[in-house]
PDB file of N, CA and C in Angstrom:
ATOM      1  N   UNK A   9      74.340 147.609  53.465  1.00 53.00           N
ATOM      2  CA  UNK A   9      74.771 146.250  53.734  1.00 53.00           C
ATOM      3  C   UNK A   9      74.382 145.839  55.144  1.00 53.00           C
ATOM      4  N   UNK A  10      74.433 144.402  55.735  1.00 75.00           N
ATOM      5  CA  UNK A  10      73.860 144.131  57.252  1.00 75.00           C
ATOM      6  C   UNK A  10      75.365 143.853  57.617  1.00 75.00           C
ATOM      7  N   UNK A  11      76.182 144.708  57.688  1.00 77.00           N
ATOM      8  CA  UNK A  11      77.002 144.289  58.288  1.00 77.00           C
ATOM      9  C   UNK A  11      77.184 144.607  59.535  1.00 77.00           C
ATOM     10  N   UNK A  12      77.073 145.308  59.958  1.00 86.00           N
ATOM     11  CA  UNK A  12      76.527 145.664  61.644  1.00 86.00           C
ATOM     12  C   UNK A  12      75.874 144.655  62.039  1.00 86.00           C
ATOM     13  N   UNK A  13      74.326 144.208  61.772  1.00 85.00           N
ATOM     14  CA  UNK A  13      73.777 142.386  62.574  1.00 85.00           C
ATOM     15  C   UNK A  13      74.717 141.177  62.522  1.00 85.00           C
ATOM     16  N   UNK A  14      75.777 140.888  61.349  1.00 85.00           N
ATOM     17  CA  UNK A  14      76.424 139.778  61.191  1.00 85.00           C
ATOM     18  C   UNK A  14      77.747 140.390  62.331  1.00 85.00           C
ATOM     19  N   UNK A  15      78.125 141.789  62.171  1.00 86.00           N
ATOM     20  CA  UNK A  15      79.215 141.454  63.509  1.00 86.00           C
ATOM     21  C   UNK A  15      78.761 141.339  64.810  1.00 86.00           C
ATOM     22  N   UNK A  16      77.836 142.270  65.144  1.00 89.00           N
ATOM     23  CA  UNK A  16      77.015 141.784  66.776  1.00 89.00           C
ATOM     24  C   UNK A  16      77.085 140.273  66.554  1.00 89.00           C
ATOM     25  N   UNK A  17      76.401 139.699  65.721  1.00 89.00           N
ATOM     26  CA  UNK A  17      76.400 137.850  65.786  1.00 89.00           C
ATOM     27  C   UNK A  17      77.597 137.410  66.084  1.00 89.00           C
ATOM     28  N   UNK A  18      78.776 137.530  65.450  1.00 90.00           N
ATOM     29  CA  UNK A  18      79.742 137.003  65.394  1.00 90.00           C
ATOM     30  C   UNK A  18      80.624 137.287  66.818  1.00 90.00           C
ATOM     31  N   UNK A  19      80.421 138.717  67.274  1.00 90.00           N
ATOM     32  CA  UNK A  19      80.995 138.634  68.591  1.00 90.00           C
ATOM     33  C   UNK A  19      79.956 138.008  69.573  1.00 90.00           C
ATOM     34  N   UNK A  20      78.521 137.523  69.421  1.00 91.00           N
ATOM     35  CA  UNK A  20      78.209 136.812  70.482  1.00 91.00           C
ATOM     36  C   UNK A  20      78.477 135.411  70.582  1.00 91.00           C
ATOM     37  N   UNK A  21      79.010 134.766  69.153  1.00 92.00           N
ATOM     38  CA  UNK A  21      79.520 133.641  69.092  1.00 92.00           C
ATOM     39  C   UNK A  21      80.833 133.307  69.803  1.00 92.00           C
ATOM     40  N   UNK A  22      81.607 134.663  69.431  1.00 93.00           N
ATOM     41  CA  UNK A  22      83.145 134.503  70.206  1.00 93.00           C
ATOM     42  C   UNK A  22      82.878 134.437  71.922  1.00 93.00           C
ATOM     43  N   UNK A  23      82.081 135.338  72.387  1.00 94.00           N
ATOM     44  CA  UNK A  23      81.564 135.534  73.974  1.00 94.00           C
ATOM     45  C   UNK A  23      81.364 133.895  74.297  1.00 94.00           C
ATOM     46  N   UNK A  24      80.181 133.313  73.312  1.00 95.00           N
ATOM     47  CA  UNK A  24      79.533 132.074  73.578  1.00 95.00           C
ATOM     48  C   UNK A  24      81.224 130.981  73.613  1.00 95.00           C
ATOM     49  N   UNK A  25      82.174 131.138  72.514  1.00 95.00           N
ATOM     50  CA  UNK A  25      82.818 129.896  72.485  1.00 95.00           C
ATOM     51  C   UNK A  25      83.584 130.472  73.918  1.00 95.00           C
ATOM     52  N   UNK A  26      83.691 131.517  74.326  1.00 95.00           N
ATOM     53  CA  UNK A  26      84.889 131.548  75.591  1.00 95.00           C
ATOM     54  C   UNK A  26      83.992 131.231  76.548  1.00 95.00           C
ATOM     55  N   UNK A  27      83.127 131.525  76.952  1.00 96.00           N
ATOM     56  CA  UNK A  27      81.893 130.960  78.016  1.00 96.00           C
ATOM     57  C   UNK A  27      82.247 129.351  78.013  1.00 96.00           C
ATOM     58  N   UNK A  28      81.749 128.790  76.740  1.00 96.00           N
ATOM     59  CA  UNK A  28      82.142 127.334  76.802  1.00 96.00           C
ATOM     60  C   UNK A  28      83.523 126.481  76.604  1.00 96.00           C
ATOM     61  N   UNK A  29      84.737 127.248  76.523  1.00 96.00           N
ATOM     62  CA  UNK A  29      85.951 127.248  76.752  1.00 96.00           C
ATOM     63  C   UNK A  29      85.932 126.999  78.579  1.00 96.00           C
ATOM     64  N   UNK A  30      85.645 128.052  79.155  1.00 96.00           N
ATOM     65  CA  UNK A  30      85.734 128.623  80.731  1.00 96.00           C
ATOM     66  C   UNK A  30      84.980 127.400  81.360  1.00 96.00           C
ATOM     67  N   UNK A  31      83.676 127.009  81.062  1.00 96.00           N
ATOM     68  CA  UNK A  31      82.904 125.661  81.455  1.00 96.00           C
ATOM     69  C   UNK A  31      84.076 124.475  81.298  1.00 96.00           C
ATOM     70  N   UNK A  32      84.412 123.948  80.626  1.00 96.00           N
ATOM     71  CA  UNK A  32      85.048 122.746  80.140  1.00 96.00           C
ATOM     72  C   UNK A  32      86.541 123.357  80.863  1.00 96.00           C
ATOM     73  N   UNK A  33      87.454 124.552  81.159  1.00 97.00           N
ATOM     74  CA  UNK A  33      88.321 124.439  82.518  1.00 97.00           C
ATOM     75  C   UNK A  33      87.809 124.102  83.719  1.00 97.00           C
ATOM     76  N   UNK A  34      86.603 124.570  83.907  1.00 97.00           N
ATOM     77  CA  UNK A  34      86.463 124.692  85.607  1.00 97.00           C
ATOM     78  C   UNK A  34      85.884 123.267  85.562  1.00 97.00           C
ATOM     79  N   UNK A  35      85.487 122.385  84.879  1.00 97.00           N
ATOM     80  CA  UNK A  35      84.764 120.985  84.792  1.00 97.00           C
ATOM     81  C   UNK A  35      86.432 120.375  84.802  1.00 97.00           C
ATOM     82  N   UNK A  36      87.208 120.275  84.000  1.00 97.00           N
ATOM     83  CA  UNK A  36      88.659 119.683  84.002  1.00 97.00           C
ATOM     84  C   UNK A  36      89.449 119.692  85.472  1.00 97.00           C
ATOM     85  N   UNK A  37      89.028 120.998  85.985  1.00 96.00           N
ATOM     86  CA  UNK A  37      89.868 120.912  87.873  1.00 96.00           C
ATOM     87  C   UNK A  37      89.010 120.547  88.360  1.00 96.00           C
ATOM     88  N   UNK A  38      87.464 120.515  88.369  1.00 97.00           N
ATOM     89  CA  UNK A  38      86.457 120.089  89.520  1.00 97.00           C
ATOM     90  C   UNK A  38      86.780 118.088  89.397  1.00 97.00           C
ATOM     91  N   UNK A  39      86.597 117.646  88.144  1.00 97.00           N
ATOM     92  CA  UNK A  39      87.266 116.426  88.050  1.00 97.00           C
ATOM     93  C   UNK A  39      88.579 116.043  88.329  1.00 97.00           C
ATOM     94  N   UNK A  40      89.547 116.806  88.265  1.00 96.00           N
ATOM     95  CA  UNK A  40      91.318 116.463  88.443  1.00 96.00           C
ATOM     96  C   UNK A  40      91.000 116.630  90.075  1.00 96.00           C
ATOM     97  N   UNK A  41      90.030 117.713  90.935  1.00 95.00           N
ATOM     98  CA  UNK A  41      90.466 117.716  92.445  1.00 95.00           C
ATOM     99  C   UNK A  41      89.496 116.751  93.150  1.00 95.00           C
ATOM    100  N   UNK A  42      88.607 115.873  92.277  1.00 95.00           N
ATOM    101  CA  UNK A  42      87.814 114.884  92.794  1.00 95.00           C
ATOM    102  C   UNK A  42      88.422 113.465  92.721  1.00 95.00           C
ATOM    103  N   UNK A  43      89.259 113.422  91.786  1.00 94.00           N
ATOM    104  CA  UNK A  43      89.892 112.455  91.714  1.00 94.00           C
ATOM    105  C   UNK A  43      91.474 111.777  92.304  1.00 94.00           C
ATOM    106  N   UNK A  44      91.697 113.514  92.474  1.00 93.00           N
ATOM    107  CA  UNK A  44      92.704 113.476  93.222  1.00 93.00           C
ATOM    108  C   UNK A  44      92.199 113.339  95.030  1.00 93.00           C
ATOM    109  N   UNK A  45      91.513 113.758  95.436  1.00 91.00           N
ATOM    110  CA  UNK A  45      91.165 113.208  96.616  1.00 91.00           C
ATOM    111  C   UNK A  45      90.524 111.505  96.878  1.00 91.00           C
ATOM    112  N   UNK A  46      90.099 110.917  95.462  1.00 92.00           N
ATOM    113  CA  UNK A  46      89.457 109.403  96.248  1.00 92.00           C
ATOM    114  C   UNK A  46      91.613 108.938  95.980  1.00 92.00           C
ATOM    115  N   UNK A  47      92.190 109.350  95.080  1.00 89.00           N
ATOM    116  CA  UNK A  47      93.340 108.418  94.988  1.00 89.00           C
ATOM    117  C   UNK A  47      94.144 108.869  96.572  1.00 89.00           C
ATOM    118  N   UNK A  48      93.789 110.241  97.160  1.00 85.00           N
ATOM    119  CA  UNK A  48      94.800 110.259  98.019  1.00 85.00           C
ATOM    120  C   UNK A  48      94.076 109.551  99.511  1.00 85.00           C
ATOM    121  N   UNK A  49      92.624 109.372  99.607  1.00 86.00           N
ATOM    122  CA  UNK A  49      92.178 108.439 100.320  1.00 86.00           C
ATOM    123  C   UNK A  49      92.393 107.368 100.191  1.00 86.00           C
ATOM    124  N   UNK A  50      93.061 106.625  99.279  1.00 82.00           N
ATOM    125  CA  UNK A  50      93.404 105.651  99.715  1.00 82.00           C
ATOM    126  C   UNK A  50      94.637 104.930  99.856  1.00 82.00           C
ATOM    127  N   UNK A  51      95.585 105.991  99.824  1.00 77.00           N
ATOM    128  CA  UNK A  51      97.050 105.463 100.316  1.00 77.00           C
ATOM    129  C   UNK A  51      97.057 105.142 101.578  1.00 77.00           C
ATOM    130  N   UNK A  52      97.652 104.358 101.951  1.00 74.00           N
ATOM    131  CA  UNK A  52      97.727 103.592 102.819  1.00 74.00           C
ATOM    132  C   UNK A  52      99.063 104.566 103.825  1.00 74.00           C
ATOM    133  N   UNK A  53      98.831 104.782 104.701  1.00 75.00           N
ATOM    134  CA  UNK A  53     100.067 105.528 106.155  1.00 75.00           C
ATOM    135  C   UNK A  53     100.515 104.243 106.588  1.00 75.00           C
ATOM    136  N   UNK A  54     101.839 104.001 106.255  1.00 75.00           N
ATOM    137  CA  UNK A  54     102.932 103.211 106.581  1.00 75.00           C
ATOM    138  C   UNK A  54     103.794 104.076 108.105  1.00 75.00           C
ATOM    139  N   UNK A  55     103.991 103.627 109.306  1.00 78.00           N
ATOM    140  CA  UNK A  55     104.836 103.817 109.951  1.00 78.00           C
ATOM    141  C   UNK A  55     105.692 102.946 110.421  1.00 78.00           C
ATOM    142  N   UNK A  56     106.843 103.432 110.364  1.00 75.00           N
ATOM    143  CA  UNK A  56     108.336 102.883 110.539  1.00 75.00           C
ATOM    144  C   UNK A  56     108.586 103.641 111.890  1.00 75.00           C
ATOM    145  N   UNK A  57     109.495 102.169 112.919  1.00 77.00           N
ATOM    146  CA  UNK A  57     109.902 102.946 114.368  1.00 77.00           C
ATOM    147  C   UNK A  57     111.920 102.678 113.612  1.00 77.00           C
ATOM    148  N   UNK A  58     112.472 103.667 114.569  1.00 78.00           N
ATOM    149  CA  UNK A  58     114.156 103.814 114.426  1.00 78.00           C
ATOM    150  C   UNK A  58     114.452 102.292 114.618  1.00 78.00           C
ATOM    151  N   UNK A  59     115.116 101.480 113.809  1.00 78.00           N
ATOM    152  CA  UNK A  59     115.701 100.379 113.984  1.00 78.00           C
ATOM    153  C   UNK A  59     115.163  99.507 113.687  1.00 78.00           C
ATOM    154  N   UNK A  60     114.073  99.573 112.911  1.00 75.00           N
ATOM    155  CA  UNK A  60     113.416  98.639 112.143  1.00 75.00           C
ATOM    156  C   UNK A  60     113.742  98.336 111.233  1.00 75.00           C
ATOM    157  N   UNK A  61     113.878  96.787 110.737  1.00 74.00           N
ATOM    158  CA  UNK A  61     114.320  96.400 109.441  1.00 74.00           C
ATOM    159  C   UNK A  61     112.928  96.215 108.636  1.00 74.00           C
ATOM    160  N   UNK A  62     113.025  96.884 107.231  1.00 73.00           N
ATOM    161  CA  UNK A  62     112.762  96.932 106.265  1.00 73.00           C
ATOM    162  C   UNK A  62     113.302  96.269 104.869  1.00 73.00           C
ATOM    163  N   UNK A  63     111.647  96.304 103.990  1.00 65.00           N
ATOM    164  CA  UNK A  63     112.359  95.982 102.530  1.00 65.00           C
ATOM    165  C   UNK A  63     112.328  97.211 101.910  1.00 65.00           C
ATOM    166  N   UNK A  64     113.255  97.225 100.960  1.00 67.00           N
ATOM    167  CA  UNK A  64     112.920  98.233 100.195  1.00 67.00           C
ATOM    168  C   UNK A  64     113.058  98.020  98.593  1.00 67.00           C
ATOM    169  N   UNK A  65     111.938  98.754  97.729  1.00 61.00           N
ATOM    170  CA  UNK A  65     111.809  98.161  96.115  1.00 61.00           C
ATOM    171  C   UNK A  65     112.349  99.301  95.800  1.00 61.00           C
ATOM    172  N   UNK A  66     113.538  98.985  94.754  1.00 61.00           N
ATOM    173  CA  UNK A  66     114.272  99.981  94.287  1.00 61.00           C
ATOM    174  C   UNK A  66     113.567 100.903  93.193  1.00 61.00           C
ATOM    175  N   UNK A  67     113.559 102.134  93.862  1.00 56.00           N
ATOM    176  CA  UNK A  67     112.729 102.524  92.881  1.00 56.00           C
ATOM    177  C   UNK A  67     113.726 104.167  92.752  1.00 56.00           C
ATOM    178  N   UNK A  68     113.615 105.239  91.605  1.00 58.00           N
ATOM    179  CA  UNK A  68     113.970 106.659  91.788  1.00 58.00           C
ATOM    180  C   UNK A  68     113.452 107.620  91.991  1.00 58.00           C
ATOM    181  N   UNK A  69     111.905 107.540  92.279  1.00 54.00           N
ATOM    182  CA  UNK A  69     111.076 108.053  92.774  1.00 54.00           C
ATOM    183  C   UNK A  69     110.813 108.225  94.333  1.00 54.00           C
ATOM    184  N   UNK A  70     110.810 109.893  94.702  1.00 53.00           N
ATOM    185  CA  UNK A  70     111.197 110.430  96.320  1.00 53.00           C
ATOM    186  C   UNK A  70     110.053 111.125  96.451  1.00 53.00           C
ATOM    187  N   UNK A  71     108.775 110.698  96.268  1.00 60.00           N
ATOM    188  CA  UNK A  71     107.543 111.513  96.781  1.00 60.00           C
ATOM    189  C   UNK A  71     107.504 111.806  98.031  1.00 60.00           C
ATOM    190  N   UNK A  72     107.595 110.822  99.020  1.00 60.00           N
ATOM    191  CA  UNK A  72     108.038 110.573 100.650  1.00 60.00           C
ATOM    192  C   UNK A  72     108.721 110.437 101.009  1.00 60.00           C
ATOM    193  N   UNK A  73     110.399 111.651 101.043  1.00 66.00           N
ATOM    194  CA  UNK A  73     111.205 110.862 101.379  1.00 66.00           C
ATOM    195  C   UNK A  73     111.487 110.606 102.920  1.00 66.00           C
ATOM    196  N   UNK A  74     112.515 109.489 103.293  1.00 77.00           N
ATOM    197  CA  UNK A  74     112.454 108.883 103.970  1.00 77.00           C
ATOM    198  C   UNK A  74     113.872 108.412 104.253  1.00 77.00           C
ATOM    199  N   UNK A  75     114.636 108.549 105.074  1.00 75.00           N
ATOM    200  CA  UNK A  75     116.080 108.498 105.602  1.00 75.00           C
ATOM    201  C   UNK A  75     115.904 106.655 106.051  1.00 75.00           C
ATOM    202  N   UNK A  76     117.057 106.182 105.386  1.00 77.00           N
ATOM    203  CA  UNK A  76     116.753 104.908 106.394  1.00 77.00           C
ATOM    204  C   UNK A  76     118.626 104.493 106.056  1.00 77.00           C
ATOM    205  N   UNK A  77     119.147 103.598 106.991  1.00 77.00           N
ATOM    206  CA  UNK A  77     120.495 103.322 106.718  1.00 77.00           C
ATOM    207  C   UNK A  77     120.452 101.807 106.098  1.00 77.00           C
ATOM    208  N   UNK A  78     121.441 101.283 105.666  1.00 78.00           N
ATOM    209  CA  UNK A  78     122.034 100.103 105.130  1.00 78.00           C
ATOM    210  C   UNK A  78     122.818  99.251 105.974  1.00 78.00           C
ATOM    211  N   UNK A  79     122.180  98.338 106.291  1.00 78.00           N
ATOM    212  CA  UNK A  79     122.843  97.386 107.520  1.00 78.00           C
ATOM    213  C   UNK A  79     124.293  96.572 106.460  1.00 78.00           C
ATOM    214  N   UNK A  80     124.418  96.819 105.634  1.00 81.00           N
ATOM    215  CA  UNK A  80     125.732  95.916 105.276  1.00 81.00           C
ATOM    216  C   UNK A  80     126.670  97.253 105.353  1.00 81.00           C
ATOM    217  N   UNK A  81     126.527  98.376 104.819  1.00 85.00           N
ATOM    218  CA  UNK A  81     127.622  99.248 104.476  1.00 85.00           C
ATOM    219  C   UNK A  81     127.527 100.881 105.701  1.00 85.00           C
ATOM    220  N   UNK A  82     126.128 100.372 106.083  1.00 83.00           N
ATOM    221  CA  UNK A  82     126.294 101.346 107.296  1.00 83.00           C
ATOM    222  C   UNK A  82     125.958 103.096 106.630  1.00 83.00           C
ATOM    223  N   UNK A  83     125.787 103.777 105.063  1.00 85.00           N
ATOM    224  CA  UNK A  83     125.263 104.506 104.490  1.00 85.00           C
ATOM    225  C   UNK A  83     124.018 104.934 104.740  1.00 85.00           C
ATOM    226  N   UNK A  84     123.607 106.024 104.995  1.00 83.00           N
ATOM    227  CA  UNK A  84     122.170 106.353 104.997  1.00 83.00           C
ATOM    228  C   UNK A  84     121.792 107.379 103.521  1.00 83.00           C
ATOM    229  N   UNK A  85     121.100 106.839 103.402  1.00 78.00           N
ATOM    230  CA  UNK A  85     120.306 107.288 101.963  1.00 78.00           C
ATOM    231  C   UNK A  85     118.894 107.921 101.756  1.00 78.00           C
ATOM    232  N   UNK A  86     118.414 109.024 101.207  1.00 78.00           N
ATOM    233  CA  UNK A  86     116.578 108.889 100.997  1.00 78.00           C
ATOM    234  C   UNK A  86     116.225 108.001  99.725  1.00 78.00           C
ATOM    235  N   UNK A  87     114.789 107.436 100.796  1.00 73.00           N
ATOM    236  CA  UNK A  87     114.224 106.806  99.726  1.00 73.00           C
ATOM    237  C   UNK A  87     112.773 106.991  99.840  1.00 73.00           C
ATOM    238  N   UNK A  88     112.021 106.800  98.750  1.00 72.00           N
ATOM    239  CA  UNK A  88     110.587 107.209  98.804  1.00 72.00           C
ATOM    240  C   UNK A  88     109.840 106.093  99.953  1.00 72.00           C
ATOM    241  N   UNK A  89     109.147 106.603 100.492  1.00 71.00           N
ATOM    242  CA  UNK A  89     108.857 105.972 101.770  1.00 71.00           C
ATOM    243  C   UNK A  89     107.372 104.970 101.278  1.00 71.00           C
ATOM    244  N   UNK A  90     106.915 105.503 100.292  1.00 69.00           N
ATOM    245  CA  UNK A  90     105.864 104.136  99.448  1.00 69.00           C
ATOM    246  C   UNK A  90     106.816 102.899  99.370  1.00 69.00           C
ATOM    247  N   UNK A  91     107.848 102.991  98.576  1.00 69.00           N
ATOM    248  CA  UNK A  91     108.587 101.610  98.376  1.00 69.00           C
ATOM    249  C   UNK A  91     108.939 100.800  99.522  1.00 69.00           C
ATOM    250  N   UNK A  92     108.505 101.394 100.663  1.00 76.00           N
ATOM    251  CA  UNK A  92     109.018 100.256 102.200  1.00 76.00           C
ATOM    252  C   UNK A  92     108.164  99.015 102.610  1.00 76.00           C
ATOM    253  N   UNK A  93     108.461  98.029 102.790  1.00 73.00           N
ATOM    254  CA  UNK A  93     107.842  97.545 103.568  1.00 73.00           C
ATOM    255  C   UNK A  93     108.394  96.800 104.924  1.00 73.00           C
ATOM    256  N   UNK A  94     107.342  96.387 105.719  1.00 72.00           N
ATOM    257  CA  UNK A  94     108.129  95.753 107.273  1.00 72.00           C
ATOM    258  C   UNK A  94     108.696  94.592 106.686  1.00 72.00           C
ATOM    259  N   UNK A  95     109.870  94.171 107.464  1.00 73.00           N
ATOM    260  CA  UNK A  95     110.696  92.844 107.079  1.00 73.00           C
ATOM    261  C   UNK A  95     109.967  92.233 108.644  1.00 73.00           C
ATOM    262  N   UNK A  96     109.753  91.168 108.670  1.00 70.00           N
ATOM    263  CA  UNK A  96     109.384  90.341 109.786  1.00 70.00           C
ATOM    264  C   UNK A  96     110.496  89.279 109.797  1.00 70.00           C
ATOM    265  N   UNK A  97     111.206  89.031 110.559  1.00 73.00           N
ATOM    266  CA  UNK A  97     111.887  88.170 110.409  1.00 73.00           C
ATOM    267  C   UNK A  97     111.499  87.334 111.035  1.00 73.00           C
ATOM    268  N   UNK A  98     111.867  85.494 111.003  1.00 73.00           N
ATOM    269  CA  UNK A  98     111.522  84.604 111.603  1.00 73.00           C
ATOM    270  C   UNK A  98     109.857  83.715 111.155  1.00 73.00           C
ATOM    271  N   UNK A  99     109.408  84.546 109.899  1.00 68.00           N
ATOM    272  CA  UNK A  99     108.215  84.760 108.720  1.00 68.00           C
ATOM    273  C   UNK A  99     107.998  83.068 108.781  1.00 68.00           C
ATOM    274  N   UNK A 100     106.821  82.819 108.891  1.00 68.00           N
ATOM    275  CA  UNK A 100     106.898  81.112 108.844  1.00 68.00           C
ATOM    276  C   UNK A 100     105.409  81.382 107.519  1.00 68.00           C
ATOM    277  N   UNK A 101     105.579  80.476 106.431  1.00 68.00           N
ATOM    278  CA  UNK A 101     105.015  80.860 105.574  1.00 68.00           C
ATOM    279  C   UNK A 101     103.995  79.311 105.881  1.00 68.00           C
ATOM    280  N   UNK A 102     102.273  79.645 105.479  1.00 69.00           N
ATOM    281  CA  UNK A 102     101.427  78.683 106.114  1.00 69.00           C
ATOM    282  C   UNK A 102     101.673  77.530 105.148  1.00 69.00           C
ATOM    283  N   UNK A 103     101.511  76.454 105.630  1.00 72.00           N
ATOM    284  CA  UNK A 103     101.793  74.896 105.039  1.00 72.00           C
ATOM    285  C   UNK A 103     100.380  74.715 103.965  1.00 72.00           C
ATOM    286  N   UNK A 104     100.541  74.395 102.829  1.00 72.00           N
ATOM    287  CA  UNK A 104      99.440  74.136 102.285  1.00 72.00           C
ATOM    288  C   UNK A 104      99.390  72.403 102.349  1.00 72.00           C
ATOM    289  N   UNK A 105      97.744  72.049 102.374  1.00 76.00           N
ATOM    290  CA  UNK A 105      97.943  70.306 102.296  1.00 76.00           C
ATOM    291  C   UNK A 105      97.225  70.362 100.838  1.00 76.00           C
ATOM    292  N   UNK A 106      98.065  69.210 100.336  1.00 76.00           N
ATOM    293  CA  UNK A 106      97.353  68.598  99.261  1.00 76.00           C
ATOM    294  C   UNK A 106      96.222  67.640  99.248  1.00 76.00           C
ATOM    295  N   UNK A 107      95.568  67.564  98.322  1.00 79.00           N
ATOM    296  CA  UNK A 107      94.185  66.575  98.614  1.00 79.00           C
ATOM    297  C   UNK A 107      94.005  65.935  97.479  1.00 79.00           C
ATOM    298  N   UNK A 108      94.003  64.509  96.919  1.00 79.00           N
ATOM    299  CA  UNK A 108      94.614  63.908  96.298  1.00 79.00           C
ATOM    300  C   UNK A 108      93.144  64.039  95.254  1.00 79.00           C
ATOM    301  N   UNK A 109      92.805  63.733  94.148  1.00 78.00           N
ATOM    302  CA  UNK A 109      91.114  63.974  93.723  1.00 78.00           C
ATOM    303  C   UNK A 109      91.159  62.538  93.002  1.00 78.00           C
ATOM    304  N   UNK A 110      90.331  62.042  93.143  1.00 78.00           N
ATOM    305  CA  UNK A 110      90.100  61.132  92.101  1.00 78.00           C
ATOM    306  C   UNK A 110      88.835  61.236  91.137  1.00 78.00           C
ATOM    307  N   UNK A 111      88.754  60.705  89.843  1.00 77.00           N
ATOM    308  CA  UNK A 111      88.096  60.498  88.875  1.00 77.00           C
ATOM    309  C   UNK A 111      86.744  60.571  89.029  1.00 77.00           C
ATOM    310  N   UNK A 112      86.048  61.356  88.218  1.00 74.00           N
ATOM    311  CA  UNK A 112      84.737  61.917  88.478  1.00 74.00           C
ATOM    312  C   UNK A 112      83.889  60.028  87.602  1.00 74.00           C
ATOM    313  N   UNK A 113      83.078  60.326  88.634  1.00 73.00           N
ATOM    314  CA  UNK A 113      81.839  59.211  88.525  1.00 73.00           C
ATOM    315  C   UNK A 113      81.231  59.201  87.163  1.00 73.00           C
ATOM    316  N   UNK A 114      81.225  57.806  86.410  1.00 70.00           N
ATOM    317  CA  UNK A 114      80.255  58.188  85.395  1.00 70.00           C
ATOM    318  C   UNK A 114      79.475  56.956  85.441  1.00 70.00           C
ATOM    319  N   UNK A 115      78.145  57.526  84.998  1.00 65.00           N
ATOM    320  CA  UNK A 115      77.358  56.837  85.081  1.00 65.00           C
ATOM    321  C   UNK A 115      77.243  55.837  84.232  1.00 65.00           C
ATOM    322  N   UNK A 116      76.974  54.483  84.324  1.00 62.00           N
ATOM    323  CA  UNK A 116      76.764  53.349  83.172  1.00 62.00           C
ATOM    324  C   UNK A 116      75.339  53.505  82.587  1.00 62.00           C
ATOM    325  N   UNK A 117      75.351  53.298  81.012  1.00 54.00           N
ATOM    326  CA  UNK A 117      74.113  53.571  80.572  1.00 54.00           C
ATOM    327  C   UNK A 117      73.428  51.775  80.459  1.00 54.00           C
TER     328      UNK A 117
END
């Protein structure tokens, strides 16, 4: 019988599918750590000085956390330090002008 050539075959097939198993991991992290570096280039570094008022978007997520207190109740809490932003107070928001349009030209035939 050839059964000796059909198992050599068959274990070079198994060799071959783990070879191309092992390709398609190391391609899955070379993509997950390429992608993970353009997303972490572009977060933005927020700094906060002590006594700065802030907004904050309520969120339950603490990737960054971030100690800040509560000016009504005087509590200090963490909060993820993405959800901050500067409060500016005294914010003058720009005036838009209106411009009145009138009726497009038509030509007489």
């Amino acid at each position: 019988m050839e059964l000796e050539p059909a198992g050599k075959a068959r274990k070079l097939d198994i060799q071959e599918l783990k070879e191309i198993r092992n390709d398609a991991y190391e391609n899955a992290r070379i993509y997950k750590d390429k992608t993970k570096l353009f997303h972490d280039k572009n977060i933005v570094q927020k700094h906060f000085s002590v006594g700065q008022r802030v907004l904050l978007y309520n969120s339950v997520l603490k990737l960054f956390p971030v100690e800040i207190e509560s000016e009504e109740s005087g509590k200090w809490f963490t909060v993820n330090g993405q959800q901050l932003k500067p409060f500016y107070e005294n914010f003058q928001a720009h005036t838009v002008e209106k411009i009145q349009l009138e009726p497009p030209f038509k030509a007489s035939s």
